Amino acid sequence: MRLLMALWLVLVASIAAAAPVDDVLATDRAFAAMAKAKGARAAFTEYADADAVMFRAGVGPVKGLEAIGRVFEEPPAATPVWDPEAADVAASGDLAYSWGQFTWTPVADGPLAGKPPFTGYYVSIWKRQRDGRWKWVVDLGVPAPPRPR
């Protein structure tokens, strides 16, 4: 009976630990979906913490919502697509990170038309807000060729 109870507690703890990671992954995927649907400026400013810092090749560090919004062209020159590959949440439950591969594809009639997509990897550090939502506080993207499939 004690063994059964111990196994039950391990199972419950595993499920409880997975829930915050799933929340971070879901937030990152919603962030990506908004970027694809409404543009990078709208998504990056909506999902950023007020004190967010963004690092990009040739741009870095960009601090605060207003400055982050100014980084992105309107109309957009490229459309971003990404999907997190993994995430983890601190034991305190208030900080997390996610990472994955990204692609920025030039829009057909934009200033980058005809150029190849820009690819790389990103890591986002997330902070749980008082209302329970996750917002990114640090976002870093580095260029890299796409991973062979």
Short mmCIF file of N, CA, C and O in Angstrom, two decimals:
data_model
loop_
_atom_site.label_atom_id
_atom_site.label_comp_id
_atom_site.label_asym_id
_atom_site.label_seq_id
_atom_site.Cartn_x
_atom_site.Cartn_y
_atom_site.Cartn_z
N MET A 1 0.82 -1.20 0.00
CA MET A 1 0.00 0.00 0.00
C MET A 1 0.86 1.26 0.00
O MET A 1 0.55 2.21 -0.70
N ARG A 2 1.95 1.25 0.78
CA ARG A 2 2.84 2.41 0.80
C ARG A 2 3.50 2.63 -0.56
O ARG A 2 3.67 3.75 -0.99
N LEU A 3 3.85 1.53 -1.21
CA LEU A 3 4.45 1.63 -2.53
C LEU A 3 3.47 2.26 -3.52
O LEU A 3 3.84 3.13 -4.30
N LEU A 4 2.22 1.83 -3.45
CA LEU A 4 1.20 2.39 -4.32
C LEU A 4 1.01 3.89 -4.06
O LEU A 4 0.91 4.69 -5.00
N MET A 5 1.00 4.27 -2.81
CA MET A 5 0.86 5.68 -2.43
C MET A 5 2.06 6.49 -2.92
O MET A 5 1.91 7.59 -3.46
N ALA A 6 3.26 5.95 -2.79
CA ALA A 6 4.47 6.63 -3.25
C ALA A 6 4.43 6.81 -4.77
O ALA A 6 4.78 7.88 -5.28
N LEU A 7 4.03 5.78 -5.49
CA LEU A 7 3.92 5.89 -6.95
C LEU A 7 2.89 6.95 -7.34
O LEU A 7 3.09 7.70 -8.29
N TRP A 8 1.78 6.97 -6.63
CA TRP A 8 0.74 7.96 -6.89
C TRP A 8 1.29 9.39 -6.69
O TRP A 8 1.06 10.28 -7.51
N LEU A 9 2.04 9.63 -5.63
CA LEU A 9 2.61 10.94 -5.36
C LEU A 9 3.62 11.34 -6.44
O LEU A 9 3.67 12.50 -6.87
N VAL A 10 4.42 10.39 -6.92
CA VAL A 10 5.38 10.67 -7.99
C VAL A 10 4.63 11.05 -9.27
O VAL A 10 5.00 12.00 -9.95
N LEU A 11 3.56 10.34 -9.58
CA LEU A 11 2.76 10.64 -10.76
C LEU A 11 2.15 12.03 -10.67
O LEU A 11 2.21 12.82 -11.61
N VAL A 12 1.57 12.36 -9.54
CA VAL A 12 0.95 13.67 -9.34
C VAL A 12 2.00 14.77 -9.45
O VAL A 12 1.77 15.80 -10.10
N ALA A 13 3.16 14.57 -8.86
CA ALA A 13 4.24 15.57 -8.92
C ALA A 13 4.71 15.75 -10.36
O ALA A 13 4.99 16.87 -10.80
N SER A 14 4.79 14.67 -11.13
CA SER A 14 5.22 14.76 -12.54
C SER A 14 4.23 15.57 -13.35
O SER A 14 4.62 16.40 -14.18
N ILE A 15 2.96 15.32 -13.15
CA ILE A 15 1.92 16.04 -13.88
C ILE A 15 1.94 17.52 -13.49
O ILE A 15 1.87 18.39 -14.36
N ALA A 16 2.10 17.81 -12.21
CA ALA A 16 2.13 19.20 -11.75
C ALA A 16 3.34 19.93 -12.31
O ALA A 16 3.25 21.10 -12.68
N ALA A 17 4.48 19.25 -12.41
CA ALA A 17 5.69 19.88 -12.95
C ALA A 17 5.56 20.15 -14.44
O ALA A 17 6.10 21.12 -14.96
N ALA A 18 4.86 19.30 -15.17
CA ALA A 18 4.71 19.46 -16.61
C ALA A 18 3.80 20.64 -16.96
O ALA A 18 3.97 21.27 -17.99
N ALA A 19 2.82 20.94 -16.11
CA ALA A 19 1.84 21.98 -16.42
C ALA A 19 2.48 23.34 -16.68
O ALA A 19 2.17 23.97 -17.70
N PRO A 20 3.40 23.86 -15.83
CA PRO A 20 4.01 25.16 -16.13
C PRO A 20 4.82 25.15 -17.44
O PRO A 20 4.79 26.11 -18.19
N VAL A 21 5.52 24.07 -17.73
CA VAL A 21 6.27 23.96 -18.99
C VAL A 21 5.30 24.01 -20.16
O VAL A 21 5.54 24.70 -21.15
N ASP A 22 4.21 23.29 -20.05
CA ASP A 22 3.19 23.31 -21.11
C ASP A 22 2.62 24.72 -21.31
O ASP A 22 2.36 25.14 -22.44
N ASP A 23 2.46 25.46 -20.20
CA ASP A 23 1.96 26.84 -20.30
C ASP A 23 2.95 27.73 -21.06
O ASP A 23 2.55 28.55 -21.88
N VAL A 24 4.24 27.57 -20.77
CA VAL A 24 5.26 28.36 -21.45
C VAL A 24 5.29 28.01 -22.94
O VAL A 24 5.34 28.90 -23.80
N LEU A 25 5.27 26.73 -23.26
CA LEU A 25 5.26 26.31 -24.66
C LEU A 25 4.03 26.84 -25.39
O LEU A 25 4.11 27.33 -26.52
N ALA A 26 2.88 26.77 -24.73
CA ALA A 26 1.64 27.28 -25.34
C ALA A 26 1.72 28.79 -25.56
O ALA A 26 1.26 29.30 -26.59
N THR A 27 2.31 29.51 -24.61
CA THR A 27 2.47 30.95 -24.75
C THR A 27 3.39 31.28 -25.92
O THR A 27 3.10 32.16 -26.73
N ASP A 28 4.51 30.56 -26.01
CA ASP A 28 5.45 30.80 -27.11
C ASP A 28 4.78 30.50 -28.46
O ASP A 28 4.95 31.24 -29.43
N ARG A 29 3.99 29.44 -28.53
CA ARG A 29 3.28 29.12 -29.78
C ARG A 29 2.23 30.17 -30.12
O ARG A 29 2.05 30.53 -31.29
N ALA A 30 1.54 30.69 -29.12
CA ALA A 30 0.55 31.75 -29.36
C ALA A 30 1.25 33.03 -29.83
O ALA A 30 0.76 33.74 -30.72
N PHE A 31 2.41 33.32 -29.25
CA PHE A 31 3.24 34.45 -29.64
C PHE A 31 3.62 34.31 -31.13
O PHE A 31 3.47 35.24 -31.92
N ALA A 32 4.07 33.12 -31.52
CA ALA A 32 4.45 32.86 -32.91
C ALA A 32 3.24 33.00 -33.86
O ALA A 32 3.35 33.57 -34.95
N ALA A 33 2.10 32.49 -33.43
CA ALA A 33 0.89 32.58 -34.26
C ALA A 33 0.47 34.04 -34.46
O ALA A 33 0.06 34.43 -35.56
N MET A 34 0.59 34.85 -33.42
CA MET A 34 0.24 36.26 -33.55
C MET A 34 1.22 36.96 -34.49
O MET A 34 0.80 37.81 -35.30
N ALA A 35 2.50 36.61 -34.41
CA ALA A 35 3.49 37.23 -35.30
C ALA A 35 3.18 36.92 -36.76
O ALA A 35 3.29 37.78 -37.63
N LYS A 36 2.77 35.69 -37.01
CA LYS A 36 2.45 35.29 -38.39
C LYS A 36 1.17 35.98 -38.87
O LYS A 36 1.08 36.42 -40.01
N ALA A 37 0.18 36.10 -37.98
CA ALA A 37 -1.12 36.66 -38.36
C ALA A 37 -1.15 38.19 -38.37
O ALA A 37 -1.76 38.79 -39.26
N LYS A 38 -0.52 38.81 -37.38
CA LYS A 38 -0.64 40.27 -37.23
C LYS A 38 0.67 41.03 -37.41
O LYS A 38 0.68 42.26 -37.33
N GLY A 39 1.76 40.30 -37.59
CA GLY A 39 3.06 40.95 -37.78
C GLY A 39 3.91 40.92 -36.53
O GLY A 39 3.41 40.80 -35.41
N ALA A 40 5.21 41.04 -36.77
CA ALA A 40 6.17 40.95 -35.68
C ALA A 40 6.00 42.07 -34.66
O ALA A 40 6.08 41.84 -33.46
N ARG A 41 5.78 43.29 -35.12
CA ARG A 41 5.65 44.41 -34.18
C ARG A 41 4.52 44.16 -33.19
O ARG A 41 4.70 44.31 -31.98
N ALA A 42 3.37 43.79 -33.68
CA ALA A 42 2.22 43.54 -32.80
C ALA A 42 2.52 42.43 -31.80
O ALA A 42 2.24 42.57 -30.61
N ALA A 43 3.10 41.34 -32.27
CA ALA A 43 3.35 40.19 -31.40
C ALA A 43 4.45 40.47 -30.38
O ALA A 43 4.30 40.16 -29.19
N PHE A 44 5.57 41.02 -30.85
CA PHE A 44 6.69 41.24 -29.93
C PHE A 44 6.35 42.24 -28.84
O PHE A 44 6.80 42.11 -27.72
N THR A 45 5.53 43.23 -29.15
CA THR A 45 5.16 44.19 -28.11
C THR A 45 4.04 43.64 -27.21
O THR A 45 4.03 43.93 -26.01
N GLU A 46 3.14 42.85 -27.76
CA GLU A 46 2.06 42.27 -26.94
C GLU A 46 2.60 41.27 -25.92
O GLU A 46 2.12 41.22 -24.79
N TYR A 47 3.57 40.48 -26.30
CA TYR A 47 4.07 39.41 -25.43
C TYR A 47 5.29 39.83 -24.60
O TYR A 47 5.81 39.03 -23.83
N ALA A 48 5.74 41.07 -24.73
CA ALA A 48 6.91 41.54 -23.99
C ALA A 48 6.52 42.11 -22.63
O ALA A 48 5.51 42.79 -22.50
N ASP A 49 7.35 41.85 -21.64
CA ASP A 49 7.26 42.49 -20.34
C ASP A 49 7.64 43.96 -20.53
O ASP A 49 8.39 44.30 -21.45
N ALA A 50 7.16 44.83 -19.67
CA ALA A 50 7.46 46.26 -19.80
C ALA A 50 8.96 46.54 -19.78
O ALA A 50 9.42 47.51 -20.39
N ASP A 51 9.74 45.71 -19.11
CA ASP A 51 11.19 45.91 -19.02
C ASP A 51 11.98 44.98 -19.94
O ASP A 51 13.16 44.73 -19.71
N ALA A 52 11.35 44.47 -20.97
CA ALA A 52 11.98 43.49 -21.86
C ALA A 52 13.22 44.06 -22.56
O ALA A 52 13.31 45.26 -22.82
N VAL A 53 14.14 43.15 -22.86
CA VAL A 53 15.36 43.47 -23.61
C VAL A 53 15.48 42.46 -24.73
O VAL A 53 15.40 41.25 -24.50
N MET A 54 15.69 42.96 -25.95
CA MET A 54 15.79 42.09 -27.12
C MET A 54 17.19 42.25 -27.71
O MET A 54 17.72 43.36 -27.79
N PHE A 55 17.77 41.12 -28.12
CA PHE A 55 19.07 41.11 -28.77
C PHE A 55 18.91 40.50 -30.16
O PHE A 55 18.35 39.42 -30.29
N ARG A 56 19.41 41.19 -31.17
CA ARG A 56 19.40 40.70 -32.54
C ARG A 56 20.75 41.04 -33.17
O ARG A 56 21.36 42.06 -32.82
N ALA A 57 21.18 40.24 -34.11
CA ALA A 57 22.44 40.50 -34.81
C ALA A 57 22.40 41.89 -35.43
O ALA A 57 21.46 42.23 -36.14
N GLY A 58 23.38 42.70 -35.11
CA GLY A 58 23.47 44.03 -35.67
C GLY A 58 22.52 45.05 -35.07
O GLY A 58 22.48 46.18 -35.52
N VAL A 59 21.76 44.68 -34.07
CA VAL A 59 20.77 45.59 -33.49
C VAL A 59 21.01 45.81 -32.01
O VAL A 59 20.92 46.92 -31.54
N GLY A 60 21.40 44.86 -31.30
CA GLY A 60 21.33 44.61 -29.91
C GLY A 60 21.59 45.68 -28.93
O GLY A 60 21.60 46.62 -29.36
N PRO A 61 21.51 45.68 -27.69
CA PRO A 61 20.28 45.45 -26.93
C PRO A 61 19.23 46.53 -27.18
O PRO A 61 19.56 47.70 -27.26
N VAL A 62 18.01 46.09 -27.31
CA VAL A 62 16.88 46.99 -27.50
C VAL A 62 16.04 46.86 -26.22
O VAL A 62 15.57 45.77 -25.90
N LYS A 63 15.88 47.97 -25.49
CA LYS A 63 15.25 47.93 -24.17
C LYS A 63 13.91 48.65 -24.15
O LYS A 63 13.82 49.80 -24.57
N GLY A 64 12.88 47.96 -23.63
CA GLY A 64 11.57 48.57 -23.43
C GLY A 64 10.64 48.41 -24.63
O GLY A 64 11.07 48.26 -25.77
N LEU A 65 9.35 48.44 -24.33
CA LEU A 65 8.32 48.21 -25.35
C LEU A 65 8.38 49.18 -26.51
O LEU A 65 8.25 48.78 -27.67
N GLU A 66 8.56 50.45 -26.22
CA GLU A 66 8.57 51.46 -27.28
C GLU A 66 9.73 51.21 -28.26
O GLU A 66 9.54 51.21 -29.47
N ALA A 67 10.91 50.98 -27.72
CA ALA A 67 12.09 50.74 -28.57
C ALA A 67 11.94 49.43 -29.34
O ALA A 67 12.31 49.35 -30.52
N ILE A 68 11.39 48.42 -28.70
CA ILE A 68 11.18 47.13 -29.38
C ILE A 68 10.23 47.30 -30.55
O ILE A 68 10.46 46.79 -31.65
N GLY A 69 9.16 48.05 -30.35
CA GLY A 69 8.21 48.29 -31.44
C GLY A 69 8.84 48.99 -32.63
O GLY A 69 8.49 48.72 -33.78
N ARG A 70 9.81 49.88 -32.37
CA ARG A 70 10.46 50.61 -33.46
C ARG A 70 11.42 49.75 -34.28
O ARG A 70 11.77 50.12 -35.40
N VAL A 71 11.83 48.60 -33.77
CA VAL A 71 12.76 47.72 -34.49
C VAL A 71 12.11 47.11 -35.72
O VAL A 71 12.77 46.85 -36.72
N PHE A 72 10.80 46.90 -35.67
CA PHE A 72 10.11 46.17 -36.73
C PHE A 72 9.50 47.13 -37.75
O PHE A 72 8.82 48.07 -37.40
N GLU A 73 9.76 46.83 -39.03
CA GLU A 73 9.26 47.66 -40.12
C GLU A 73 7.76 47.46 -40.30
O GLU A 73 7.24 46.37 -40.11
N GLU A 74 7.10 48.54 -40.70
CA GLU A 74 5.70 48.49 -41.10
C GLU A 74 5.58 49.18 -42.44
O GLU A 74 5.99 50.34 -42.54
N PRO A 75 5.07 48.58 -43.47
CA PRO A 75 4.67 47.17 -43.50
C PRO A 75 5.90 46.27 -43.37
O PRO A 75 7.02 46.66 -43.69
N PRO A 76 5.67 45.06 -42.88
CA PRO A 76 6.79 44.17 -42.63
C PRO A 76 7.53 43.76 -43.90
O PRO A 76 6.91 43.54 -44.95
N ALA A 77 8.85 43.68 -43.80
CA ALA A 77 9.69 43.24 -44.92
C ALA A 77 9.79 41.72 -44.97
O ALA A 77 10.10 41.15 -46.01
N ALA A 78 9.52 41.07 -43.83
CA ALA A 78 9.61 39.61 -43.74
C ALA A 78 8.60 39.10 -42.72
O ALA A 78 8.21 39.82 -41.81
N THR A 79 8.21 37.86 -42.90
CA THR A 79 7.25 37.21 -41.99
C THR A 79 7.98 36.16 -41.16
O THR A 79 8.63 35.27 -41.72
N PRO A 80 7.86 36.26 -39.83
CA PRO A 80 8.55 35.28 -38.99
C PRO A 80 7.70 34.03 -38.74
O PRO A 80 6.48 34.10 -38.66
N VAL A 81 8.39 32.91 -38.63
CA VAL A 81 7.76 31.65 -38.23
C VAL A 81 8.73 30.98 -37.27
O VAL A 81 9.93 30.93 -37.54
N TRP A 82 8.21 30.50 -36.15
CA TRP A 82 9.03 29.73 -35.22
C TRP A 82 8.15 28.78 -34.44
O TRP A 82 6.93 28.94 -34.39
N ASP A 83 8.80 27.81 -33.84
CA ASP A 83 8.09 26.84 -33.01
C ASP A 83 9.07 26.40 -31.92
O ASP A 83 10.18 25.97 -32.23
N PRO A 84 8.68 26.54 -30.66
CA PRO A 84 9.60 26.15 -29.60
C PRO A 84 9.88 24.65 -29.62
O PRO A 84 8.98 23.85 -29.86
N GLU A 85 11.14 24.31 -29.40
CA GLU A 85 11.52 22.90 -29.33
C GLU A 85 11.51 22.39 -27.89
O GLU A 85 11.28 21.21 -27.67
N ALA A 86 11.77 23.28 -26.94
CA ALA A 86 11.81 22.87 -25.54
C ALA A 86 11.63 24.09 -24.65
O ALA A 86 11.79 25.23 -25.10
N ALA A 87 11.34 23.82 -23.41
CA ALA A 87 11.19 24.87 -22.40
C ALA A 87 11.45 24.26 -21.03
O ALA A 87 11.41 23.03 -20.87
N ASP A 88 11.70 25.13 -20.09
CA ASP A 88 11.84 24.69 -18.71
C ASP A 88 11.43 25.86 -17.82
O ASP A 88 11.49 27.02 -18.25
N VAL A 89 10.99 25.54 -16.61
CA VAL A 89 10.52 26.54 -15.67
C VAL A 89 11.33 26.41 -14.38
O VAL A 89 11.59 25.30 -13.92
N ALA A 90 11.74 27.55 -13.82
CA ALA A 90 12.47 27.55 -12.56
C ALA A 90 11.61 26.95 -11.45
O ALA A 90 10.38 27.03 -11.49
N ALA A 91 12.27 26.39 -10.47
CA ALA A 91 11.55 25.80 -9.33
C ALA A 91 10.66 26.83 -8.64
O ALA A 91 9.60 26.49 -8.11
N SER A 92 11.05 28.10 -8.69
CA SER A 92 10.24 29.16 -8.08
C SER A 92 8.94 29.40 -8.83
O SER A 92 8.01 29.99 -8.29
N GLY A 93 8.88 28.97 -10.11
CA GLY A 93 7.68 29.12 -10.91
C GLY A 93 7.49 30.49 -11.53
O GLY A 93 6.49 30.72 -12.21
N ASP A 94 8.45 31.40 -11.34
CA ASP A 94 8.27 32.75 -11.87
C ASP A 94 9.12 33.08 -13.09
O ASP A 94 8.89 34.09 -13.74
N LEU A 95 10.08 32.23 -13.42
CA LEU A 95 10.92 32.43 -14.60
C LEU A 95 10.98 31.14 -15.41
O LEU A 95 10.92 30.05 -14.84
N ALA A 96 11.12 31.29 -16.73
CA ALA A 96 11.19 30.13 -17.61
C ALA A 96 11.98 30.51 -18.84
O ALA A 96 12.28 31.69 -19.06
N TYR A 97 12.32 29.52 -19.64
CA TYR A 97 12.91 29.80 -20.93
C TYR A 97 12.33 28.83 -21.95
O TYR A 97 11.85 27.75 -21.61
N SER A 98 12.35 29.26 -23.21
CA SER A 98 11.99 28.37 -24.32
C SER A 98 12.99 28.66 -25.43
O SER A 98 13.58 29.74 -25.49
N TRP A 99 13.16 27.69 -26.31
CA TRP A 99 14.09 27.88 -27.43
C TRP A 99 13.61 27.08 -28.62
O TRP A 99 12.82 26.15 -28.48
N GLY A 100 14.10 27.47 -29.79
CA GLY A 100 13.73 26.77 -31.00
C GLY A 100 14.36 27.41 -32.21
O GLY A 100 15.21 28.30 -32.10
N GLN A 101 13.94 26.97 -33.36
CA GLN A 101 14.44 27.46 -34.63
C GLN A 101 13.46 28.47 -35.20
O GLN A 101 12.25 28.36 -35.01
N PHE A 102 13.99 29.49 -35.90
CA PHE A 102 13.12 30.48 -36.54
C PHE A 102 13.48 30.65 -38.01
O PHE A 102 14.59 30.33 -38.43
N THR A 103 12.53 31.17 -38.76
CA THR A 103 12.74 31.56 -40.16
C THR A 103 11.99 32.86 -40.41
O THR A 103 10.82 32.98 -40.07
N TRP A 104 12.67 33.83 -40.98
CA TRP A 104 12.05 35.07 -41.44
C TRP A 104 12.05 35.00 -42.96
O TRP A 104 13.13 34.99 -43.58
N THR A 105 10.89 34.95 -43.57
CA THR A 105 10.76 34.84 -45.02
C THR A 105 10.36 36.20 -45.60
O THR A 105 9.35 36.77 -45.18
N PRO A 106 11.16 36.73 -46.54
CA PRO A 106 10.81 38.03 -47.14
C PRO A 106 9.43 38.00 -47.79
O PRO A 106 9.06 37.01 -48.42
N VAL A 107 8.68 39.09 -47.61
CA VAL A 107 7.38 39.19 -48.26
C VAL A 107 7.60 39.46 -49.75
O VAL A 107 8.58 40.12 -50.14
N ALA A 108 6.70 38.95 -50.58
CA ALA A 108 6.86 38.97 -52.03
C ALA A 108 7.08 40.37 -52.61
O ALA A 108 7.89 40.55 -53.51
N ASP A 109 6.38 41.36 -52.11
CA ASP A 109 6.49 42.70 -52.69
C ASP A 109 7.26 43.67 -51.80
O ASP A 109 7.21 44.87 -51.99
N GLY A 110 8.00 43.14 -50.84
CA GLY A 110 8.75 43.98 -49.91
C GLY A 110 10.18 44.27 -50.35
O GLY A 110 10.63 43.76 -51.39
N PRO A 111 10.89 45.05 -49.57
CA PRO A 111 12.26 45.43 -49.93
C PRO A 111 13.26 44.27 -49.93
O PRO A 111 14.33 44.38 -50.51
N LEU A 112 12.90 43.16 -49.31
CA LEU A 112 13.79 41.99 -49.29
C LEU A 112 13.37 40.91 -50.28
O LEU A 112 13.93 39.82 -50.30
N ALA A 113 12.36 41.21 -51.11
CA ALA A 113 11.84 40.23 -52.08
C ALA A 113 12.98 39.65 -52.92
O ALA A 113 13.89 40.35 -53.32
N GLY A 114 12.94 38.33 -53.09
CA GLY A 114 13.96 37.64 -53.87
C GLY A 114 15.16 37.19 -53.06
O GLY A 114 15.96 36.41 -53.54
N LYS A 115 15.28 37.68 -51.84
CA LYS A 115 16.39 37.25 -50.97
C LYS A 115 16.00 35.96 -50.27
O LYS A 115 14.81 35.69 -50.05
N PRO A 116 16.99 35.15 -49.88
CA PRO A 116 16.66 33.90 -49.18
C PRO A 116 16.12 34.18 -47.77
O PRO A 116 16.40 35.24 -47.20
N PRO A 117 15.38 33.24 -47.23
CA PRO A 117 14.91 33.39 -45.84
C PRO A 117 16.09 33.50 -44.88
O PRO A 117 17.17 32.97 -45.14
N PHE A 118 15.88 34.20 -43.78
CA PHE A 118 16.87 34.35 -42.72
C PHE A 118 16.51 33.33 -41.65
O PHE A 118 15.38 33.32 -41.15
N THR A 119 17.45 32.45 -41.31
CA THR A 119 17.16 31.38 -40.36
C THR A 119 18.11 31.44 -39.17
O THR A 119 19.19 32.05 -39.25
N GLY A 120 17.71 30.81 -38.09
CA GLY A 120 18.56 30.76 -36.91
C GLY A 120 17.84 30.11 -35.75
O GLY A 120 16.82 29.42 -35.92
N TYR A 121 18.36 30.37 -34.57
CA TYR A 121 17.81 29.83 -33.33
C TYR A 121 17.55 30.99 -32.37
O TYR A 121 18.20 32.02 -32.43
N TYR A 122 16.59 30.79 -31.50
CA TYR A 122 16.25 31.81 -30.51
C TYR A 122 16.15 31.17 -29.13
O TYR A 122 15.94 29.96 -28.99
N VAL A 123 16.30 32.01 -28.14
CA VAL A 123 15.95 31.65 -26.77
C VAL A 123 15.19 32.84 -26.19
O VAL A 123 15.57 33.99 -26.41
N SER A 124 14.09 32.54 -25.55
CA SER A 124 13.30 33.57 -24.87
C SER A 124 13.26 33.24 -23.39
O SER A 124 13.04 32.08 -23.03
N ILE A 125 13.47 34.24 -22.57
CA ILE A 125 13.33 34.08 -21.12
C ILE A 125 12.01 34.73 -20.75
O ILE A 125 11.73 35.87 -21.15
N TRP A 126 11.20 33.98 -20.03
CA TRP A 126 9.83 34.40 -19.71
C TRP A 126 9.70 34.69 -18.22
O TRP A 126 10.30 34.01 -17.39
N LYS A 127 8.86 35.66 -17.91
CA LYS A 127 8.56 36.01 -16.51
C LYS A 127 7.05 35.91 -16.30
O LYS A 127 6.27 36.46 -17.09
N ARG A 128 6.67 35.19 -15.26
CA ARG A 128 5.24 35.08 -14.95
C ARG A 128 4.77 36.42 -14.37
O ARG A 128 5.36 36.95 -13.44
N GLN A 129 3.68 36.93 -14.94
CA GLN A 129 3.12 38.20 -14.50
C GLN A 129 2.20 37.98 -13.29
O GLN A 129 1.80 36.86 -13.00
N ARG A 130 1.83 39.05 -12.64
CA ARG A 130 0.95 38.94 -11.46
C ARG A 130 -0.38 38.27 -11.80
O ARG A 130 -0.98 37.60 -10.98
N ASP A 131 -0.84 38.45 -13.05
CA ASP A 131 -2.12 37.86 -13.46
C ASP A 131 -1.96 36.40 -13.92
O ASP A 131 -2.92 35.79 -14.37
N GLY A 132 -0.73 35.85 -13.86
CA GLY A 132 -0.50 34.45 -14.21
C GLY A 132 -0.02 34.24 -15.64
O GLY A 132 0.45 33.16 -15.98
N ARG A 133 -0.14 35.27 -16.50
CA ARG A 133 0.34 35.14 -17.88
C ARG A 133 1.86 35.20 -17.91
O ARG A 133 2.50 35.76 -17.03
N TRP A 134 2.43 34.63 -18.97
CA TRP A 134 3.87 34.69 -19.20
C TRP A 134 4.15 35.78 -20.22
O TRP A 134 3.46 35.90 -21.23
N LYS A 135 5.19 36.61 -19.95
CA LYS A 135 5.66 37.61 -20.91
C LYS A 135 7.17 37.45 -21.01
O LYS A 135 7.84 37.14 -20.03
N TRP A 136 7.70 37.66 -22.22
CA TRP A 136 9.15 37.51 -22.35
C TRP A 136 9.86 38.74 -21.80
O TRP A 136 9.39 39.86 -21.93
N VAL A 137 11.01 38.49 -21.14
CA VAL A 137 11.83 39.57 -20.59
C VAL A 137 13.15 39.69 -21.34
O VAL A 137 13.76 40.76 -21.34
N VAL A 138 13.60 38.60 -21.93
CA VAL A 138 14.80 38.61 -22.77
C VAL A 138 14.51 37.74 -23.99
O VAL A 138 14.00 36.63 -23.85
N ASP A 139 14.84 38.27 -25.17
CA ASP A 139 14.69 37.50 -26.41
C ASP A 139 15.99 37.65 -27.20
O ASP A 139 16.44 38.77 -27.43
N LEU A 140 16.57 36.52 -27.56
CA LEU A 140 17.84 36.51 -28.26
C LEU A 140 17.74 35.59 -29.47
O LEU A 140 17.32 34.44 -29.34
N GLY A 141 18.08 36.12 -30.63
CA GLY A 141 18.10 35.31 -31.85
C GLY A 141 19.48 35.35 -32.47
O GLY A 141 20.11 36.40 -32.53
N VAL A 142 19.96 34.19 -32.92
CA VAL A 142 21.26 34.12 -33.56
C VAL A 142 21.11 33.44 -34.93
O VAL A 142 20.37 32.47 -35.06
N PRO A 143 21.80 33.97 -35.95
CA PRO A 143 21.69 33.36 -37.27
C PRO A 143 22.35 31.98 -37.29
O PRO A 143 23.38 31.75 -36.65
N ALA A 144 21.75 31.08 -38.03
CA ALA A 144 22.29 29.73 -38.23
C ALA A 144 21.55 29.10 -39.40
O ALA A 144 20.39 29.42 -39.65
N PRO A 145 22.22 28.21 -40.11
CA PRO A 145 21.51 27.53 -41.21
C PRO A 145 20.40 26.64 -40.65
O PRO A 145 20.49 26.18 -39.50
N PRO A 146 19.37 26.39 -41.45
CA PRO A 146 18.31 25.49 -40.97
C PRO A 146 18.87 24.08 -40.73
O PRO A 146 19.80 23.66 -41.41
N ARG A 147 18.30 23.43 -39.76
CA ARG A 147 18.70 22.07 -39.44
C ARG A 147 18.26 21.13 -40.55
O ARG A 147 17.11 21.20 -41.01
N PRO A 148 19.15 20.25 -41.02
CA PRO A 148 18.72 19.28 -42.03
C PRO A 148 17.60 18.39 -41.50
O PRO A 148 17.62 18.02 -40.33
N ARG A 149 16.68 18.06 -42.35
CA ARG A 149 15.55 17.22 -41.90
C ARG A 149 15.76 15.79 -42.26
O ARG A 149 16.35 15.35 -43.09
#
